[in-house]
mmCIF file of C-alpha atoms in Angstrom:
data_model
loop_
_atom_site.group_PDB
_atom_site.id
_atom_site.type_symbol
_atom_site.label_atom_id
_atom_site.label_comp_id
_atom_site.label_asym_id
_atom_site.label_seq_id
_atom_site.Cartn_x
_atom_site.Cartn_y
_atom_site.Cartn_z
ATOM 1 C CA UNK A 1 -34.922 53.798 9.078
ATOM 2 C CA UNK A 2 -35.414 49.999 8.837
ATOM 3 C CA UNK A 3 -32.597 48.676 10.368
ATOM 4 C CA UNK A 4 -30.507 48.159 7.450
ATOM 5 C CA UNK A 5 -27.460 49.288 5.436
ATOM 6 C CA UNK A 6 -27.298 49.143 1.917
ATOM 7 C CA UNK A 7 -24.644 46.314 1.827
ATOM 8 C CA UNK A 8 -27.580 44.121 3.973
ATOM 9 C CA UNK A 9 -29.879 45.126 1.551
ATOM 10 C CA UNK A 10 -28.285 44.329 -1.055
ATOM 11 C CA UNK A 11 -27.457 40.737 -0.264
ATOM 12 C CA UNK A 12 -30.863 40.291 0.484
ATOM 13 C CA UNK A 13 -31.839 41.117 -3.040
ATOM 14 C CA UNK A 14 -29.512 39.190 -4.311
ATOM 15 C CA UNK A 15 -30.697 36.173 -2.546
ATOM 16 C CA UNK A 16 -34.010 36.694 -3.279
ATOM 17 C CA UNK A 17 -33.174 36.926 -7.168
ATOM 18 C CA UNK A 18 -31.176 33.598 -6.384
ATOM 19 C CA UNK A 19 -34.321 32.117 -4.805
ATOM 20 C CA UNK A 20 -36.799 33.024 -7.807
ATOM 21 C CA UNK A 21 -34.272 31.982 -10.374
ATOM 22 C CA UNK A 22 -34.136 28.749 -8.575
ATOM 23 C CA UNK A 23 -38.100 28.702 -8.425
ATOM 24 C CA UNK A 24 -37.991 29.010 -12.439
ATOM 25 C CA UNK A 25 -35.575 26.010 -12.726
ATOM 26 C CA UNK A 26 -37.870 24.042 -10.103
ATOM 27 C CA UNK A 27 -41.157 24.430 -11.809
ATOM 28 C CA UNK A 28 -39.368 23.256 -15.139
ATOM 29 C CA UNK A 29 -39.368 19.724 -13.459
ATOM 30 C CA UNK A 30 -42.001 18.388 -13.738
ATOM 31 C CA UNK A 31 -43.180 20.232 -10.427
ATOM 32 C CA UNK A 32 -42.559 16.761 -8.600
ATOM 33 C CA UNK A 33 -41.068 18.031 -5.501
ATOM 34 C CA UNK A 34 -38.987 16.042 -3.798
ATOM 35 C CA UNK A 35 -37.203 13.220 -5.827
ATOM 36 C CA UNK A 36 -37.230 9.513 -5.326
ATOM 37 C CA UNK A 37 -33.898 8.023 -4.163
ATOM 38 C CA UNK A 38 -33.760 6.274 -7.533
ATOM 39 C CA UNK A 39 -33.865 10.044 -9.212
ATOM 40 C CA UNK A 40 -31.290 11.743 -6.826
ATOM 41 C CA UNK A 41 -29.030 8.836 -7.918
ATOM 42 C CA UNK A 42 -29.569 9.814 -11.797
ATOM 43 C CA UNK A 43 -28.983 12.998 -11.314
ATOM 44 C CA UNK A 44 -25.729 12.267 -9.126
ATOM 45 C CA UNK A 45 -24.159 9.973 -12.143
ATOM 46 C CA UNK A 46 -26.218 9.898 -15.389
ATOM 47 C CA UNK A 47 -25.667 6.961 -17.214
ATOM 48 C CA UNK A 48 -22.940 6.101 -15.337
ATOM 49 C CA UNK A 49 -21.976 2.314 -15.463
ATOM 50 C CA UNK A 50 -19.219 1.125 -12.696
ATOM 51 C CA UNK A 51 -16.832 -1.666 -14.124
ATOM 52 C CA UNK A 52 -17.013 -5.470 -12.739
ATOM 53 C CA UNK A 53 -15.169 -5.489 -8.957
ATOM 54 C CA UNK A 54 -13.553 -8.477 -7.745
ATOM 55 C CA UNK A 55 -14.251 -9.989 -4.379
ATOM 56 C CA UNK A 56 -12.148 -9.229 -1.324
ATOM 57 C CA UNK A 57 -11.385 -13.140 -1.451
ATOM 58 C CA UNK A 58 -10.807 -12.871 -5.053
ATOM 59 C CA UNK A 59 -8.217 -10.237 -4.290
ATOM 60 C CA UNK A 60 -6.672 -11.919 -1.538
ATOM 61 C CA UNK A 61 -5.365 -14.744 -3.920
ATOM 62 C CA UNK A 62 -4.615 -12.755 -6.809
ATOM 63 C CA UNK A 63 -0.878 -13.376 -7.421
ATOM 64 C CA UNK A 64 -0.267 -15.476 -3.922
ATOM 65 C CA UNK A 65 3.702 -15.506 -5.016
ATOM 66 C CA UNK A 66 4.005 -11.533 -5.420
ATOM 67 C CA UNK A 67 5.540 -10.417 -2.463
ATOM 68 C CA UNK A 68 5.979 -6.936 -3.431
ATOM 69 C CA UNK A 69 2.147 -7.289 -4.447
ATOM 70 C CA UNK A 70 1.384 -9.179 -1.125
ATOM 71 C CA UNK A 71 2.746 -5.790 0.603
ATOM 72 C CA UNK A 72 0.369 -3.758 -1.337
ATOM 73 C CA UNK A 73 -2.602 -5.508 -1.097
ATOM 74 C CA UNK A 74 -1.642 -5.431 2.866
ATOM 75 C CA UNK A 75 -0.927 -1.835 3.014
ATOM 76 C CA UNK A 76 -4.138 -0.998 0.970
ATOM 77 C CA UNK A 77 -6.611 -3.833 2.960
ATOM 78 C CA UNK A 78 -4.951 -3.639 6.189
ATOM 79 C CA UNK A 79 -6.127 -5.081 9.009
ATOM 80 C CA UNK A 80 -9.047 -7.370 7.783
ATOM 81 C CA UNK A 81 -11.784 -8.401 10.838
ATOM 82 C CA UNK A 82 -11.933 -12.035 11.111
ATOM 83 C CA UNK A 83 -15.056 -12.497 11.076
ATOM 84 C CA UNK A 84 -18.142 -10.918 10.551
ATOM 85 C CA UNK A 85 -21.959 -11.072 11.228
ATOM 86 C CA UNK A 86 -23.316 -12.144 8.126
ATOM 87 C CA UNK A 87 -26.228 -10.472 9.432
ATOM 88 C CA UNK A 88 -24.605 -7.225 8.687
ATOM 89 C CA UNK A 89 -24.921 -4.577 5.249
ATOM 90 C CA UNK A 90 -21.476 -4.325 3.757
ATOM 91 C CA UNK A 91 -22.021 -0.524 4.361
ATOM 92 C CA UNK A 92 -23.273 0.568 7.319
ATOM 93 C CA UNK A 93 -23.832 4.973 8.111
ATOM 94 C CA UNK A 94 -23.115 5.166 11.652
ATOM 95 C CA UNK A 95 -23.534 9.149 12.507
ATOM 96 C CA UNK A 96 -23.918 12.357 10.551
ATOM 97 C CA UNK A 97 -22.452 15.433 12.848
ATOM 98 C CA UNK A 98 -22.992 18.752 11.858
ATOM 99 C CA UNK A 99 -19.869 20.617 13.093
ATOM 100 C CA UNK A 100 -18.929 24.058 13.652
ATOM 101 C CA UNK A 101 -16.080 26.247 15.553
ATOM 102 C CA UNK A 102 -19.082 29.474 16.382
ATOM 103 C CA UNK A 103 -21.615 26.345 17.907
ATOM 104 C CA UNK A 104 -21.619 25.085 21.283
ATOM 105 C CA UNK A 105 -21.399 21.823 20.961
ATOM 106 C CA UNK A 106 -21.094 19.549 17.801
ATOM 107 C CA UNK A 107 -24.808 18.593 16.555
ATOM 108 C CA UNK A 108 -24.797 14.327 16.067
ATOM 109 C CA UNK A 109 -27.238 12.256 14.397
ATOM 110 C CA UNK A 110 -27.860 8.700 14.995
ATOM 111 C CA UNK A 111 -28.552 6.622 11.727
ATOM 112 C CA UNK A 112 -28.183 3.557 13.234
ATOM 113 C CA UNK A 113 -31.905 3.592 14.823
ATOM 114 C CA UNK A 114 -35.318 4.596 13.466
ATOM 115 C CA UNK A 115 -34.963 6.292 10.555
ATOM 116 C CA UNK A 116 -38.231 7.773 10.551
ATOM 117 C CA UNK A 117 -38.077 9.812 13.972
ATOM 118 C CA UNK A 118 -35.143 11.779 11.919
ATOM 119 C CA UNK A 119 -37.913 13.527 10.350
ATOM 120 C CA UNK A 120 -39.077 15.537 13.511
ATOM 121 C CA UNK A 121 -35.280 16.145 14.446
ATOM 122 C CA UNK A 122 -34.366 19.675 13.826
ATOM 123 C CA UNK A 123 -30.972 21.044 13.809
ATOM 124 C CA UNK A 124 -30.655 24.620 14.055
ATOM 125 C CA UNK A 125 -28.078 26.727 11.857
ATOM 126 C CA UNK A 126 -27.113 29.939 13.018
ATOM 127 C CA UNK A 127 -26.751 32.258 9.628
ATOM 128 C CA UNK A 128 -23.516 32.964 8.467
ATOM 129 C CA UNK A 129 -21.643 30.697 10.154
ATOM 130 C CA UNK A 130 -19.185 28.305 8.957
ATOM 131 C CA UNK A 131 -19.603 24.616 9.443
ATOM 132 C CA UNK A 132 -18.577 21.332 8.183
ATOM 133 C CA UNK A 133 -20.882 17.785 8.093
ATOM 134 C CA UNK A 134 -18.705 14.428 9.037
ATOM 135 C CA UNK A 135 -20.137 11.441 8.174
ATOM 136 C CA UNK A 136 -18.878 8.100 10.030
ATOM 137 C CA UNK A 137 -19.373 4.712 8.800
ATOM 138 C CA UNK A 138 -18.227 1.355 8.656
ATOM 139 C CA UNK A 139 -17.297 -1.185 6.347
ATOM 140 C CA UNK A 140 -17.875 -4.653 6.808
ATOM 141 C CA UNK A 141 -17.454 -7.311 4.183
ATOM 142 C CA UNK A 142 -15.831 -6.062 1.099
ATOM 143 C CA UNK A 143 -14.505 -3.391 -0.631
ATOM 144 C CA UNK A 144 -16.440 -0.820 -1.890
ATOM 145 C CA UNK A 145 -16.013 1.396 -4.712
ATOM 146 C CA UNK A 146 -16.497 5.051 -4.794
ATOM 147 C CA UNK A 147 -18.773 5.728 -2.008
ATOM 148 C CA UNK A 148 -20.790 9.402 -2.362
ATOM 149 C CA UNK A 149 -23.016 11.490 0.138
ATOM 150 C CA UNK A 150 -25.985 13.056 -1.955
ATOM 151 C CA UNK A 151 -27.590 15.937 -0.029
ATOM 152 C CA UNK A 152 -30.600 17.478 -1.540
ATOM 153 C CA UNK A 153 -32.406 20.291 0.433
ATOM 154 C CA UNK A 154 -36.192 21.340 0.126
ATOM 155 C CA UNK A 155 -38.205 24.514 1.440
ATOM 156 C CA UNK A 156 -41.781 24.671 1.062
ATOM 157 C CA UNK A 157 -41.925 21.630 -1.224
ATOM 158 C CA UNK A 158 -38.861 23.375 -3.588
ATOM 159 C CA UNK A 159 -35.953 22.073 -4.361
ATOM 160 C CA UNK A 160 -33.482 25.031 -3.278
ATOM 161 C CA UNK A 161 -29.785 23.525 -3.008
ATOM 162 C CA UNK A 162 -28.242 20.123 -4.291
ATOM 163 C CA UNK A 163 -25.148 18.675 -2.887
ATOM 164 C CA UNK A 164 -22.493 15.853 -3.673
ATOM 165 C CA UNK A 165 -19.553 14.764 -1.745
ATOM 166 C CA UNK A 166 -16.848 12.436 -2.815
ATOM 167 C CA UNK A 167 -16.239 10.156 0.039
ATOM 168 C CA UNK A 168 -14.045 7.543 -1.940
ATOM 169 C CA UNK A 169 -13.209 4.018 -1.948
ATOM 170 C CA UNK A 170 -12.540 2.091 1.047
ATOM 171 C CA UNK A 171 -11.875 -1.980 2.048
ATOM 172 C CA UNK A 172 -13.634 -3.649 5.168
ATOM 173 C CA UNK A 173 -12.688 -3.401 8.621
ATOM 174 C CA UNK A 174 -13.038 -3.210 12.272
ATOM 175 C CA UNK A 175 -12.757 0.350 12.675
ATOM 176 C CA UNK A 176 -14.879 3.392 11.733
ATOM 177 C CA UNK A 177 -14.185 5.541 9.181
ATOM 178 C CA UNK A 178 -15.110 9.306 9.028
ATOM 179 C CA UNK A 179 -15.308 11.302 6.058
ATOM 180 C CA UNK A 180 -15.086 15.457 6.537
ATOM 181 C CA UNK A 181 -16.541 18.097 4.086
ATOM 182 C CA UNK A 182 -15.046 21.170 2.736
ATOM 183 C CA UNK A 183 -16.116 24.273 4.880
ATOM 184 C CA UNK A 184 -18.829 25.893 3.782
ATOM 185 C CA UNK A 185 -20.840 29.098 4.875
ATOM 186 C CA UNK A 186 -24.567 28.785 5.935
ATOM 187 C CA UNK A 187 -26.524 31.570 4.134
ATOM 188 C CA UNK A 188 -27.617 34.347 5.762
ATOM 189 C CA UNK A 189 -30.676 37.052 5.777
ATOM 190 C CA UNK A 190 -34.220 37.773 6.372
ATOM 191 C CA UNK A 191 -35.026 35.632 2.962
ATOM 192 C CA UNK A 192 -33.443 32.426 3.688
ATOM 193 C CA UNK A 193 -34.492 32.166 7.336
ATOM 194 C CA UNK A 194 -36.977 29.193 8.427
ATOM 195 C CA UNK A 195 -37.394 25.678 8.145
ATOM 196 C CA UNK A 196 -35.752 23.451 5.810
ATOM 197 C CA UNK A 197 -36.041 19.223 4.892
ATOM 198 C CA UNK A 198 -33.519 18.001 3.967
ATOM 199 C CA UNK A 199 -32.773 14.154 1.824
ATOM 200 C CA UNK A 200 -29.751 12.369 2.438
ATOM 201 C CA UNK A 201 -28.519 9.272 0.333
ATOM 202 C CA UNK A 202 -25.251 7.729 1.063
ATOM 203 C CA UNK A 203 -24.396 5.149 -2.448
ATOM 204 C CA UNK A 204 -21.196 4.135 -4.502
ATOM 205 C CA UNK A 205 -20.005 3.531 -7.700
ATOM 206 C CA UNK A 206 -22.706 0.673 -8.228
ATOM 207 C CA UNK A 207 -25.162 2.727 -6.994
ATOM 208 C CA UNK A 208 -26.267 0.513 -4.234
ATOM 209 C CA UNK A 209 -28.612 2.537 -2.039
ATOM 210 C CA UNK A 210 -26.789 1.904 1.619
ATOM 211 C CA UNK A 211 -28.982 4.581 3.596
ATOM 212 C CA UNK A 212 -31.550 6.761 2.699
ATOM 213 C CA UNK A 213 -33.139 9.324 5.340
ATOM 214 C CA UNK A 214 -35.082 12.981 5.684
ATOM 215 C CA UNK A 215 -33.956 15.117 8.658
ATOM 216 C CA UNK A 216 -34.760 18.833 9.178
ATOM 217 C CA UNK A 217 -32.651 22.130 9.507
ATOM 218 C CA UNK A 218 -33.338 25.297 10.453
ATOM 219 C CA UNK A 219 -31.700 28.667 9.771
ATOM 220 C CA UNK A 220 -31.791 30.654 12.508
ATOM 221 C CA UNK A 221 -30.517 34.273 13.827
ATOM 222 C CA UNK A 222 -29.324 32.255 16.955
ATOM 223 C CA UNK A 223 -27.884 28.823 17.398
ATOM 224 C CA UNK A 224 -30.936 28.372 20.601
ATOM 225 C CA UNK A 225 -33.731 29.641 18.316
#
């Protein structure tokens, strides 16, 4: 007949009621489109005030004559660099990889370069596939409190999917850190095929904005398409 089963079409009117119910909700807001970074941060922690942090220094000679507190604070800090550009963001977003056990090859993106050229850099996602985004970064000069990766994804000027991962709180140092997601399942169907923009913003409990970038994705029948 037309190629499909009544379980196939059934998902496919199911996402197209989820699409339309998400139009309604879209067109409630103000029809803006996409949102400034300031916005995506509101949304992320209304009215959300982060209490006063101390300095890494301040830390360091909290309580000099604690040992069992010396052992913590060494254990927590670890190895601290010994020095550091001053040159340098406290946070810096190294690589987002787009990772999945059905793709080829892991899909990386530089974030240390020219943000802008991100915008013309497509990954494809096959449908239905399982995948994972890690996000590396570093931290250079003191701790930082409740770090967060906002992910807000737009098709055809709609906002159709929100996202917000917990990375957590982390002290400076020389290595890299790398923070995974849950697994989640790229959606799948004739509806939710196409071309996607994406808005990243990577921020913490003070809501400092450390990166801010668009990238594309596109959902495809076929990881080469």
């Amino acid at each position: 007949m037309l190629g499909l089963d009544a379980c196939e079409l059934g998902a496919q009117l199911l996402e197209l009621l989820r699409l339309a119910l998400c139009a309604r909700v879209l067109l409630t807001d103000k029809e803006r489109g996409q949102l400034s970074p300031d916005e995506v941060l509101d949304e992320a922690v209304p009215g959300y005030r982060a209490p006063g942090r101390k300095s890494l220094l301040e830390i360091q000679r909290l309580d000099p004559d604690d040992e069992s507190l010396a052992k913590y604070k060494q254990a927590l800090l670890g190895s601290l660099p010994l020095a550091v550009d001053p040159s340098l963001p406290n946070v810096q977003v190294m690589r987002l990889t787009l990772m999945s056990e059905q793709a080829p090859e892991p899909m990386t993106m530089d974030l240390t370069g020219e943000l802008a050229a991100l915008k013309n850099q497509v990954f494809v996602l096959k449908e239905g596939v399982d995948y994972k985004v890690k996000i590396t970064f570093k931290v250079n000069k003191e701790i930082v409190s409740g770090l967060k990766c906002l992910h807000h994804t737009y098709r055809r000027g709609l906002r159709v999917d929100k996202a917000v991962y917990m990375v957590g709180s982390y002290g400076p140092s020389t290595q890299e850190y790398e923070f995974i997601t849950p697994v989640e399942e790229a959606p799948q169907g004739a509806l939710v095929r196409g071309a996607y923009v994406v808005t990243s913003v990577f921020t913490d409990d003070d809501r400092a904005d450390h990166l801010s970038w668009e990238w594309g994705l596109h959902i495809c029948q076929d990881w080469k398409s």
